[in-house]
XYZ file of C-alpha atoms in Angstrom:
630
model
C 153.871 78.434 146.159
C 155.991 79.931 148.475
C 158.226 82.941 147.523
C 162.395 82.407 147.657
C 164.862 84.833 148.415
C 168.421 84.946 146.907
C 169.805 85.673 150.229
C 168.395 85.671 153.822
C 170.280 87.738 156.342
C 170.538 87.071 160.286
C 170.719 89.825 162.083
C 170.797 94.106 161.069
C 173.831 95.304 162.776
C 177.062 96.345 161.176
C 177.900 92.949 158.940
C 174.193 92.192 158.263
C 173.555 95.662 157.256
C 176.805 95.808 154.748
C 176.135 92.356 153.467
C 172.242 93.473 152.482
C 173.232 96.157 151.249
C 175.849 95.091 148.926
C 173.913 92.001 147.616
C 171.286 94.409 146.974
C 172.672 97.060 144.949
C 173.297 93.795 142.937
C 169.341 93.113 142.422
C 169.738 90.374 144.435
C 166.090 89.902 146.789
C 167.539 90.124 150.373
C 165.489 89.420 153.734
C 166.677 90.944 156.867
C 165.617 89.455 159.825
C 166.751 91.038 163.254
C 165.531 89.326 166.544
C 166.035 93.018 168.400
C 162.909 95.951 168.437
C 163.570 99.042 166.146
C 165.340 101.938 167.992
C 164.080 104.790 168.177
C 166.171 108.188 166.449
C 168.939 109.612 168.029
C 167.393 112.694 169.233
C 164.733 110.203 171.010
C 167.224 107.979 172.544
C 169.300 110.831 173.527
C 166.638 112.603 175.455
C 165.561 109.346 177.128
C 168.865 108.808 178.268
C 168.664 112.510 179.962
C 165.979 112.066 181.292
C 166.729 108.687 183.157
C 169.784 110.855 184.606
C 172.309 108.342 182.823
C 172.702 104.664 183.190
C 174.973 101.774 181.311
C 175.305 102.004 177.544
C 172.563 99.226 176.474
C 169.430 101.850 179.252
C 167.768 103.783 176.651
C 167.149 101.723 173.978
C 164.014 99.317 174.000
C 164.757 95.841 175.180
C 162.406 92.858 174.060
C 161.780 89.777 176.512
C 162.411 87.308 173.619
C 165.727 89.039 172.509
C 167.515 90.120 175.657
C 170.541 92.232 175.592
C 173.474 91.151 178.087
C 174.393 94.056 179.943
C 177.749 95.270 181.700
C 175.621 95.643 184.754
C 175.246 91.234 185.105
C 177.794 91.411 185.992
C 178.931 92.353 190.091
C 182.276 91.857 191.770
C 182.405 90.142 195.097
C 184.274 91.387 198.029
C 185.855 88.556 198.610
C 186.451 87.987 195.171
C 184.788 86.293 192.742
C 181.558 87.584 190.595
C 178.126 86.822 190.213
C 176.570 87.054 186.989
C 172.616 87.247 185.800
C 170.906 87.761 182.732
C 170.608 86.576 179.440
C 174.176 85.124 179.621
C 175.062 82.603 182.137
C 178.602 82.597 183.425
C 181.182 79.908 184.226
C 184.166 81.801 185.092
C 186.936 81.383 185.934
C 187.108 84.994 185.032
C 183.866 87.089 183.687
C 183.005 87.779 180.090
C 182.619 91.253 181.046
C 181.103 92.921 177.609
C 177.488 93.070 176.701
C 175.770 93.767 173.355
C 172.644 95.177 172.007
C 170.240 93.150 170.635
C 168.142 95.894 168.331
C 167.818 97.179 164.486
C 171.429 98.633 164.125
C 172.868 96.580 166.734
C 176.016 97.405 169.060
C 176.635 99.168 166.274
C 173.709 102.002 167.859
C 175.751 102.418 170.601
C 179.938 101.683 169.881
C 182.752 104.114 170.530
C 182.715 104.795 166.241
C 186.580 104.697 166.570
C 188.089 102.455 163.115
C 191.644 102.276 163.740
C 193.408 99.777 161.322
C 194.818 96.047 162.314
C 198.542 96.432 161.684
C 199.817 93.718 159.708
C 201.238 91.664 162.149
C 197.934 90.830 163.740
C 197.028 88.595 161.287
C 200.249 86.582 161.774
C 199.828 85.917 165.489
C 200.584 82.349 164.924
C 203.979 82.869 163.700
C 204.482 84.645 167.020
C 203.656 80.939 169.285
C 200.443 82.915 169.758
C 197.143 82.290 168.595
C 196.340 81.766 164.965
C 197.168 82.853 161.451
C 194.885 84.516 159.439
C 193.601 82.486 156.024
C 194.629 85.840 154.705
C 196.738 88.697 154.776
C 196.533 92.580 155.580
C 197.370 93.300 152.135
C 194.106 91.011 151.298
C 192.066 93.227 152.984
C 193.555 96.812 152.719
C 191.282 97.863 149.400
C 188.532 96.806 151.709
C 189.511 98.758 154.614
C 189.086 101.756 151.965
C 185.797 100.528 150.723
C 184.833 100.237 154.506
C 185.946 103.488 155.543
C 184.667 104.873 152.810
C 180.920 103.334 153.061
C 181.183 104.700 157.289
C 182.665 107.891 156.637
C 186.118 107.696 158.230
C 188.006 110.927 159.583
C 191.310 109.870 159.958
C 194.942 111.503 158.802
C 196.648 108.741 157.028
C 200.112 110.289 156.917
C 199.919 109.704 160.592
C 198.852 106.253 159.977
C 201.347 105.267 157.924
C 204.649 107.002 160.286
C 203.318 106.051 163.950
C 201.440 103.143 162.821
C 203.566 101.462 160.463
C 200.436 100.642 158.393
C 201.446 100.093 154.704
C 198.410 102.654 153.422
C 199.103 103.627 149.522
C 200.799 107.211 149.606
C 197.945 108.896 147.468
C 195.183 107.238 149.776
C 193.458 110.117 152.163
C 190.614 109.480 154.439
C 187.065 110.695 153.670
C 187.141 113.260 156.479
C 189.768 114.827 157.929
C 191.009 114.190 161.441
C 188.856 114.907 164.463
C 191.105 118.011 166.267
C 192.689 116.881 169.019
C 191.295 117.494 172.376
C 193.092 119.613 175.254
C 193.571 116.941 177.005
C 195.379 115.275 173.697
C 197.467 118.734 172.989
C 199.042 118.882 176.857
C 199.639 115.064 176.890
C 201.742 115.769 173.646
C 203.744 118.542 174.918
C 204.941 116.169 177.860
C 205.396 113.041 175.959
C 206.054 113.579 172.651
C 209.743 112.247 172.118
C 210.042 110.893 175.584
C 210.801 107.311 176.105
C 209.261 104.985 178.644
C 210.440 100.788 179.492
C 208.272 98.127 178.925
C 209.095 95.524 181.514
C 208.986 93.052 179.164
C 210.930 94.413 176.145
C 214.585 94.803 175.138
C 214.850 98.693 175.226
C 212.818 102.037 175.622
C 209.458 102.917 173.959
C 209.488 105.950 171.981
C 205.905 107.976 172.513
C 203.809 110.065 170.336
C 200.071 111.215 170.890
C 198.509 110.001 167.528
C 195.048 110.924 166.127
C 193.115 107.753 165.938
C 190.694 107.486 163.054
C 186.923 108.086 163.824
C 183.590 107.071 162.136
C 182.165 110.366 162.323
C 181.539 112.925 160.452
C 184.188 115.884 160.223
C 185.583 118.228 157.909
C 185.185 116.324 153.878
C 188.350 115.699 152.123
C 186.849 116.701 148.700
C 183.898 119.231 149.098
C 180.415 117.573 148.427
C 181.667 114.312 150.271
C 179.875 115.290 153.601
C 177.262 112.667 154.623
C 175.896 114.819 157.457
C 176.193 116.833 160.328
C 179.620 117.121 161.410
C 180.720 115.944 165.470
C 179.412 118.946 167.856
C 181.301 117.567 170.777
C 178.526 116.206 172.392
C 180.505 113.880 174.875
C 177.484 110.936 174.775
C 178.722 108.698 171.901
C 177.638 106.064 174.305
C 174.985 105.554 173.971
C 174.376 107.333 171.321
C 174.896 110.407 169.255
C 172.197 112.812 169.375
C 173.634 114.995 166.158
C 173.837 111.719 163.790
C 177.654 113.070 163.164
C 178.464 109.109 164.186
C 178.146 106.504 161.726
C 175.422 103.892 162.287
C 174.350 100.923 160.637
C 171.265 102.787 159.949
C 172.917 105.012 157.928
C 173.576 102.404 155.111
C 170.574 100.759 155.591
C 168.323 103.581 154.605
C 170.212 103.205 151.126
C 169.242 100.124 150.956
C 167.973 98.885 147.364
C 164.365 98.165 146.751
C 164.631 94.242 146.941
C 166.216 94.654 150.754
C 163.179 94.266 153.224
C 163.604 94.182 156.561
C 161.912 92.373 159.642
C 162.195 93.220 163.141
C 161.562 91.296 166.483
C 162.060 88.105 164.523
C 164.371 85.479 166.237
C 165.683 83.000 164.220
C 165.854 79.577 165.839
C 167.412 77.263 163.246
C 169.376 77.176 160.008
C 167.916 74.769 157.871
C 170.400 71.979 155.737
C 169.824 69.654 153.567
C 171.217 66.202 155.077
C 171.724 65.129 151.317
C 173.932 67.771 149.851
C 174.542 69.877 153.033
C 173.104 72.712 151.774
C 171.443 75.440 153.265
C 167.822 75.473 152.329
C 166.774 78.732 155.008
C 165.771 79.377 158.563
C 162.960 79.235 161.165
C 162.532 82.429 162.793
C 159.913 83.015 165.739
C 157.247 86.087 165.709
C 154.091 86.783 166.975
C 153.386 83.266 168.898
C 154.242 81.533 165.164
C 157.412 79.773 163.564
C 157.650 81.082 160.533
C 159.990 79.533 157.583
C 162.206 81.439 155.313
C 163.490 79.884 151.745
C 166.573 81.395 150.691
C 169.719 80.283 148.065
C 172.455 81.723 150.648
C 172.412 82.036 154.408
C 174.053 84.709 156.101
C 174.614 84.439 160.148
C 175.172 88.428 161.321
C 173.794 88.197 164.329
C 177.166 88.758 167.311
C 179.881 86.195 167.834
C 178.193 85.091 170.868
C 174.404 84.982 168.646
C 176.217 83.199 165.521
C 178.244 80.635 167.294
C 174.746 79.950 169.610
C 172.744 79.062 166.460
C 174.899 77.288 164.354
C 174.659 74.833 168.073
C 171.112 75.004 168.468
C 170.785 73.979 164.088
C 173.485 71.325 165.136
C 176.236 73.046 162.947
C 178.918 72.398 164.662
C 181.105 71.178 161.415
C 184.200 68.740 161.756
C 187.082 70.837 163.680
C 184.872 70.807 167.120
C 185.696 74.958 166.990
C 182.319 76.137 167.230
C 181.754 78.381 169.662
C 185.476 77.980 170.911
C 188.033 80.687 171.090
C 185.851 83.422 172.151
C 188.118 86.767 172.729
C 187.405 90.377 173.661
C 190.047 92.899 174.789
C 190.248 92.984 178.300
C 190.854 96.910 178.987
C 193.365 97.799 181.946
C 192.221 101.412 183.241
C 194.055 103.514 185.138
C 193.048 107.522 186.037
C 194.347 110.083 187.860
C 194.291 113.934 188.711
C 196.418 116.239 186.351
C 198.085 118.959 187.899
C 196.240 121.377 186.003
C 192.690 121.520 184.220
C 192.678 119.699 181.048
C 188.902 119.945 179.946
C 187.314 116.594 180.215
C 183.700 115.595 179.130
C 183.932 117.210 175.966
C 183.516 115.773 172.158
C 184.324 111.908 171.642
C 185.675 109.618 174.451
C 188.907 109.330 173.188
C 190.567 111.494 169.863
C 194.254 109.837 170.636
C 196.470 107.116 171.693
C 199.735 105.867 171.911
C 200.402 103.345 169.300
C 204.018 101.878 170.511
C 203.200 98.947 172.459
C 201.385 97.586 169.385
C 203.470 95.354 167.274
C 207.457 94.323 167.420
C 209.163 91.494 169.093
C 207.780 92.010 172.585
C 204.694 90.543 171.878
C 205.808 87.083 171.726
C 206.475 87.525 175.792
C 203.492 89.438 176.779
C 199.659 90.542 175.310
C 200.365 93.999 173.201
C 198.526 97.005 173.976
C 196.941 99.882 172.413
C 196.530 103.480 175.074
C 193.764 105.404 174.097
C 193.630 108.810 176.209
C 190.255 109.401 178.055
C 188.478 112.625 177.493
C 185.656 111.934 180.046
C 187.017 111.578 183.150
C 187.073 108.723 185.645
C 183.588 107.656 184.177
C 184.044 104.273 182.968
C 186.417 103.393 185.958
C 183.673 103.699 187.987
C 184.144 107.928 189.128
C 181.404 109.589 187.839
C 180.625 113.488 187.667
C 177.605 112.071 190.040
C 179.467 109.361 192.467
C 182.070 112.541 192.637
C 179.488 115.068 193.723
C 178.142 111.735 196.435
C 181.734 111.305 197.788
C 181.927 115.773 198.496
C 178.133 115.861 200.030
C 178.941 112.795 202.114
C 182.083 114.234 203.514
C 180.133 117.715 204.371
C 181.031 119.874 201.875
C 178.212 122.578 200.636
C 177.750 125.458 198.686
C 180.477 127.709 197.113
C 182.982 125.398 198.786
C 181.666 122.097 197.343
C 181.310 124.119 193.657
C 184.889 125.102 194.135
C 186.356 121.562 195.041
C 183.621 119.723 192.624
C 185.081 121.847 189.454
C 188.626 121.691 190.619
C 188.609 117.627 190.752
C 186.397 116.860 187.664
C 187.873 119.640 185.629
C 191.644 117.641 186.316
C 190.390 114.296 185.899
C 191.997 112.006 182.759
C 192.446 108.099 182.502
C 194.408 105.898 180.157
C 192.596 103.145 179.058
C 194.692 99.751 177.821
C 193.334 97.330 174.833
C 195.073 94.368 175.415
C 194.772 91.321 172.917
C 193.988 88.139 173.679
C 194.511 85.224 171.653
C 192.553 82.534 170.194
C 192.216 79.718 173.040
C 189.698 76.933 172.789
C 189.259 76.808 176.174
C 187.073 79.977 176.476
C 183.723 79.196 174.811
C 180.232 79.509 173.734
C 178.220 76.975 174.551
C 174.367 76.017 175.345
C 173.217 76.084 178.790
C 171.209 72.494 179.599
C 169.655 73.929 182.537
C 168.447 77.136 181.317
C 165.979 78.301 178.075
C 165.023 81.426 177.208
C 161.192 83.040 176.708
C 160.768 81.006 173.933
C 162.128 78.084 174.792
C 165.494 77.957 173.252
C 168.013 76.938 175.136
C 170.002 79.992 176.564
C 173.907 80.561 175.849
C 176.027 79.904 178.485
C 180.080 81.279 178.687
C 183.426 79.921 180.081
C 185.853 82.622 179.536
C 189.475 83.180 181.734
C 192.608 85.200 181.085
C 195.874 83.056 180.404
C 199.379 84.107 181.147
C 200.073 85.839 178.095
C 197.512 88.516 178.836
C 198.470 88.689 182.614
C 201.556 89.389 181.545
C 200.664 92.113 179.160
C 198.574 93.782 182.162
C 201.702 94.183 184.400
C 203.311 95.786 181.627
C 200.631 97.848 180.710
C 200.626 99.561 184.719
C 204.537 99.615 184.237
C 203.853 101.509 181.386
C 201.184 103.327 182.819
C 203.110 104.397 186.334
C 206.058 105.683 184.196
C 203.589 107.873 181.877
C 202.296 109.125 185.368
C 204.876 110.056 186.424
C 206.400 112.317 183.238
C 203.049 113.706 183.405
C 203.591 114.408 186.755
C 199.559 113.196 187.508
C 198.438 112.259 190.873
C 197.252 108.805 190.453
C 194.192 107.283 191.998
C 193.755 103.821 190.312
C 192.052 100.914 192.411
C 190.843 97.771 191.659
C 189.242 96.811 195.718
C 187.121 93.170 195.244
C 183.844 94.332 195.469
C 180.878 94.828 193.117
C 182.550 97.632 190.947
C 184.992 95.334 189.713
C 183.629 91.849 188.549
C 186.609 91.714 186.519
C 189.760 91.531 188.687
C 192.757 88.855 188.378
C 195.853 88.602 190.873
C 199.036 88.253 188.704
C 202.286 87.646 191.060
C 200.951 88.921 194.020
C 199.736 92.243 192.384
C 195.683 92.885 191.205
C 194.355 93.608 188.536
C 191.160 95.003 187.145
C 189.561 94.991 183.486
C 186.729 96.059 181.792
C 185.114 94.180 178.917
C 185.788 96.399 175.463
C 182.903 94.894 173.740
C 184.867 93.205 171.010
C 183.822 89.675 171.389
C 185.739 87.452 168.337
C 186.589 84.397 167.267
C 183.669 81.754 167.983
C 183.167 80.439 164.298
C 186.817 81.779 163.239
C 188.350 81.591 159.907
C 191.333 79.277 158.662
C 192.742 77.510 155.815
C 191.636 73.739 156.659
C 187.873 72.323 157.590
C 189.847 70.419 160.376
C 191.156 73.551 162.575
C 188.454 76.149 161.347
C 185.079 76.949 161.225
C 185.004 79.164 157.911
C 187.141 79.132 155.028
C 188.275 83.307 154.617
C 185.397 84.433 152.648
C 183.711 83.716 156.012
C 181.671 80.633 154.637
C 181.007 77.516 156.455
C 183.398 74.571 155.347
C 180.723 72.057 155.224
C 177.651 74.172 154.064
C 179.041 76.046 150.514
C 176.326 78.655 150.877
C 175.819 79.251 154.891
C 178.293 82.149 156.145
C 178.652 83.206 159.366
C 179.947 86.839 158.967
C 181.375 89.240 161.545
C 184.303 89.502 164.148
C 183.768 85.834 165.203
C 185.399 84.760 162.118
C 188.293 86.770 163.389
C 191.302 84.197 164.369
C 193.042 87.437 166.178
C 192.192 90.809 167.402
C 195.274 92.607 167.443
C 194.169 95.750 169.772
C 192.813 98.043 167.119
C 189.014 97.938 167.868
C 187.641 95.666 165.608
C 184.206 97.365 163.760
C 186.115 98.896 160.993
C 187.790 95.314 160.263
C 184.771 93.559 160.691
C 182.940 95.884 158.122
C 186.162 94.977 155.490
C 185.399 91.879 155.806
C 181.996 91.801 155.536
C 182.217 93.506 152.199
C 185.348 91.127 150.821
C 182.744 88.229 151.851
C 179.398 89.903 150.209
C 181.396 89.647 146.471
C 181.781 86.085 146.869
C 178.404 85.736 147.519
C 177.242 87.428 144.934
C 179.789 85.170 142.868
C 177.940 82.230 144.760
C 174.337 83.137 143.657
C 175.780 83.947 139.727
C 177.337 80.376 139.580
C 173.849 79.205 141.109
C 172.388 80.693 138.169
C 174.544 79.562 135.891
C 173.262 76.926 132.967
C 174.768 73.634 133.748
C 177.203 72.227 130.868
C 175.712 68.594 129.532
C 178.020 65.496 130.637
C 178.150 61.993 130.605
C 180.773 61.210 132.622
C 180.228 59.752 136.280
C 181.277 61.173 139.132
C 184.382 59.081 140.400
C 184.211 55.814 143.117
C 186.151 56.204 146.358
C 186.006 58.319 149.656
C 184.935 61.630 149.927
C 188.338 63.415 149.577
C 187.326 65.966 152.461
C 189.543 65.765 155.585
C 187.578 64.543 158.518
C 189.749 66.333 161.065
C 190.509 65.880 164.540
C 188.223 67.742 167.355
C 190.064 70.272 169.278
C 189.017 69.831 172.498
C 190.031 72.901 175.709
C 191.686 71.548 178.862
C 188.612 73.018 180.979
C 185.751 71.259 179.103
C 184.610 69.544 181.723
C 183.662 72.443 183.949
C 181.128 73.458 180.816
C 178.174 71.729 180.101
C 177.012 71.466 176.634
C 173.746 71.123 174.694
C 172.216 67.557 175.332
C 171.496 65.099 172.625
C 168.023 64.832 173.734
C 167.912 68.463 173.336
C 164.430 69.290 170.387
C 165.454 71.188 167.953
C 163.768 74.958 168.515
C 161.714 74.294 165.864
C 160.050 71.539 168.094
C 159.805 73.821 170.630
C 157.277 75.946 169.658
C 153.467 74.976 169.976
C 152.261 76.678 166.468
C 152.636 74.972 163.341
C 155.576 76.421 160.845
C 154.258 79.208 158.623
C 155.958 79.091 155.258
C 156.727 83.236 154.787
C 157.000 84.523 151.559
């Protein structure tokens, strides 16, 4: 007889890995499957990353043919505009998706920033703004979560700080596990020219006060209490991404090797289909492919933690696509304005985490009802991610003619002055930009491939010309010699005219929103304990249940989440245990009460084909017959 697991787990990145964990400390028997290769340590990945002399965040970690891992570098800009985009993601435009994701044990989580700053309350009221959505729930739902959260990834953060720049309502006798990571050099002369100064938003009523604010990190510093340190503490290595060679950087592997004994895990596994019950709508488990054989898993509760782009692709391929037609819809990220420059003086760069401060102003108030808000987080590596690197630097010097002492003295002078701005803008729920299932196009093993329409609206252009306002003026009191570009070409797939001026972004890697949460089966895909309206024990977990963003990056919320959504599970299996009371009376005559809903349909549908009805399901796909796995 074949065995059956409480709970079966999609994916072993930062949800998956919280959810199995948490259901597991509760005895509950948890199966992990993760479509991705196992990673190797830090140290490993570090010194293959060394080795190969750099390259884009996803290069040193293995990569399996069945379970490819979109890539920033799809992605190339053309020069007359336009992009062109390859890999495992195809591309509809008008505008690029530009963020990848890793597709490995630990997940995007291997390689992320590790910076956990708070949503402030207003993000989850977007709606009430005229943009976006509501949240089922509020911040105060979810702020003993964010402590459980920061507390499970080790947050360094000064919540004073939190509370005064911020405006986040974080309970007076609350302090972060670790204290703050210092400021960098870079952060301590930007706050000696800003601090107190004032700058105009285009778009708002009045000035913009500014203060250089320590942004919370998941990594380890300096313990609150003594005995609270869960490892080595940050050495400054400047390499977050990809990875952290000291460990000092919380990881998804961190929790799961404190995983209970009923938590097994299964790697290069790629699960093609949720299976339902047509009677009761129930899901019974998945198919998952491995080793040239579809294997079937048996499990009381369902968890989808595999990427908003991942979840909202299998809940299409299982033909999940529930009654509000929101599957897969209102895909998000934060588009990320750059701008860099010289400072007058050197300011250090390339050392410890890419960025230990911001400038939280431009976050919340009234002003965000005319344009996108922004978060500024202040660069401490240079011109890298705009597309200057230490190496394209030292190209540009040799090409010009410049060698020996003299090419040492201007190479140290102009990397040792370098600094950049970098602006989160959000970007709100829109139907429009979607997930869908390319007909044309099916992966190694045969399952249709996802496919992406994704565009910028107004709202967000708008918040980019205020964001270079904002960033010109801050210039300017630094007194900086600016050198931000955005020529078409291949360095900048991502580049939008807005009133005659362009633009370039960078994908932030916070995709959101394709199986989002709400209050109604008719508008949403999840109720807000991230579990599937029509199937009571199916969730699909992570930051594509997200109706907003807000600009705060969203790991720390997602992993809040994750937790508030693993006790209702674990409510879900007790109740399935449960003894059922003895009764005669009959279930009532009439219509199922349930509101049908209308679909939701995007004004640019047409331009983005869908999955065919003739499409097999991926079970069908697959030569072998179904292996029933214990």
């Amino acid at each position: 007889m074949t065995a059956r697991w409480d709970a079966v787990v999609v994916g072993a990145g930062f949800a998956g890995t919280l959810v199995a964990h948490r259901l597991g400390a509760h005895g509950r028997r948890v199966l992990v499957l993760e479509a991705g290769p196992v990673a190797p340590t830090p140290a490993e990945t570090a010194a293959a990353h060394r080795a190969a002399g750099g390259g884009p965040p996803t290069s040193p970690y293995p990569h399996s043919p069945d379970a490819p891992s979109p890539d920033v570098t799809d992605l190339a800009g053309l020069p007359g505009g336009g992009f062109t985009a390859t890999g495992h993601l195809r591309q509809y435009g008008p505008q690029p998706y530009a963020s990848g994701y890793l597709r490995a044990n630990g997940g995007t989580g291997l390689l992320w920033t590790g910076l956990t700053p708070r949503m402030h309350p207003e993000d989850f009221r977007t709606g009430d703004l005229g943009r976006g959505r509501n949240w089922p729930i509020g911040y105060h739902d979810l702020e003993p979560y964010y402590r459980a959260a920061e507390h499970e990834l080790g947050v360094a953060g000064n919540a004073a700080q939190q509370r005064s720049a911020v405006g986040l309502p974080i309970p007076e006798d609350y302090a972060f596990p670790m204290r703050a990571i210092p400021a960098s050099h870079l952060d301590r002369l930007l706050a000696r020219a800003l601090d107190g100064r004032t700058v105009r938003d285009p778009a708002g009523p009045g000035p913009s006060r500014l203060a250089v604010t320590l942004t919370p990190h998941a990594r380890n510093g300096l313990p609150t209490r003594p005995g609270d340190a869960v490892g080595p503490p940050c050495a400054g290595s400047a390499s977050c991404v990809p990875v952290c060679p000291s460990g000092a950087k919380y990881t998804p592997l961190r929790t799961q090797a404190r995983w209970a004994a009923g938590v097994e895990l299964r790697t290069d596994a790629v699960v093609s289909r949720v299976l339902v019950d047509p009677a009761t709508g129930r899901a019974t488990g998945v198919t998952y492919l491995a080793g040239g054989t579809v294997h079937r898993v048996d499990a009381d509760l369902v968890v989808l933690a595999a990427h908003a782009v991942e979840n909202a692709r299998l809940l299409l391929l299982s033909g999940l696509t529930g009654r509000s037609d929101q599957v897969g819809r209102n895909l998000m990220d934060h588009p990320a304005l750059l701008t860099w420059g010289l400072m007058p003086r050197p300011v250090g760069p390339y050392r410890g985490p890419g960025s230990t401060s911001g400038l939280e102003a431009f976050r919340f108030g009234p002003v965000r009802a005319r344009r996108a808000p922004f978060r500024i987080e202040i660069g401490n590596w240079g011109w890298s991610w705009a597309g200057g690197t230490p190496q394209a630097e030292t190209a540009a010097l040799l090409a010009a003619g410049l060698r020996g002492e003299e090419l040492r003295e201007r190479l140290g002078d102009r990397l040792g002055r370098q600094f950049s701005l970098q602006f989160e803008l959000e970007q709100p729920a829109d139907p429009a930009n979607r997930v869908t299932l390319d007909p044309d196009r099916r992966d190694r093993l045969g399952l249709p491939a996802p496919a992406v329409r994704y565009d910028l609206d107004e709202y967000v252009r708008e918040g980019l010309a205020s964001a270079r306002a904002v960033s010109d003026q801050l210039f300017a009191l630094l007194g900086a010699e600016d050198h931000t570009a955005y020529p078409a070409g291949p360095g900048w797939p991502g580049r939008v005219e807005h009133r005659g001026v362009a633009y370039g972004y960078r994908g932030a890697g916070h995709a959101g929103g394709t199986h989002l949460m709400g209050d109604s089966p008719a508008t949403s895909v999840v109720d807000q304990w991230q579990r599937c309206w029509d199937h009571p024990n199916l969730y699909a977990v992570g930051c594509g249940s997200m109706p907003s963003l807000g600009t705060s990056n969203p790991s720390l919320t997602m992993a809040a989440l994750a937790l508030r959504s693993a006790e209702r599970m674990d409510r879900d299996l007790q109740e399935l245990r449960r003894p059922l009371p003895v009764t005669t009376a009959a279930r009532p005559a009439g219509p199922d009460p349930s509101p049908s809903g209308p679909s939701v349909p995007g004004p640019a549908d047409r331009h983005l084909p869908g999955p065919r009805p003739s499409d097999p399901h991926p079970s069908d796909l697959h030569p072998s017959d179904v292996t029933e796995t214990p």
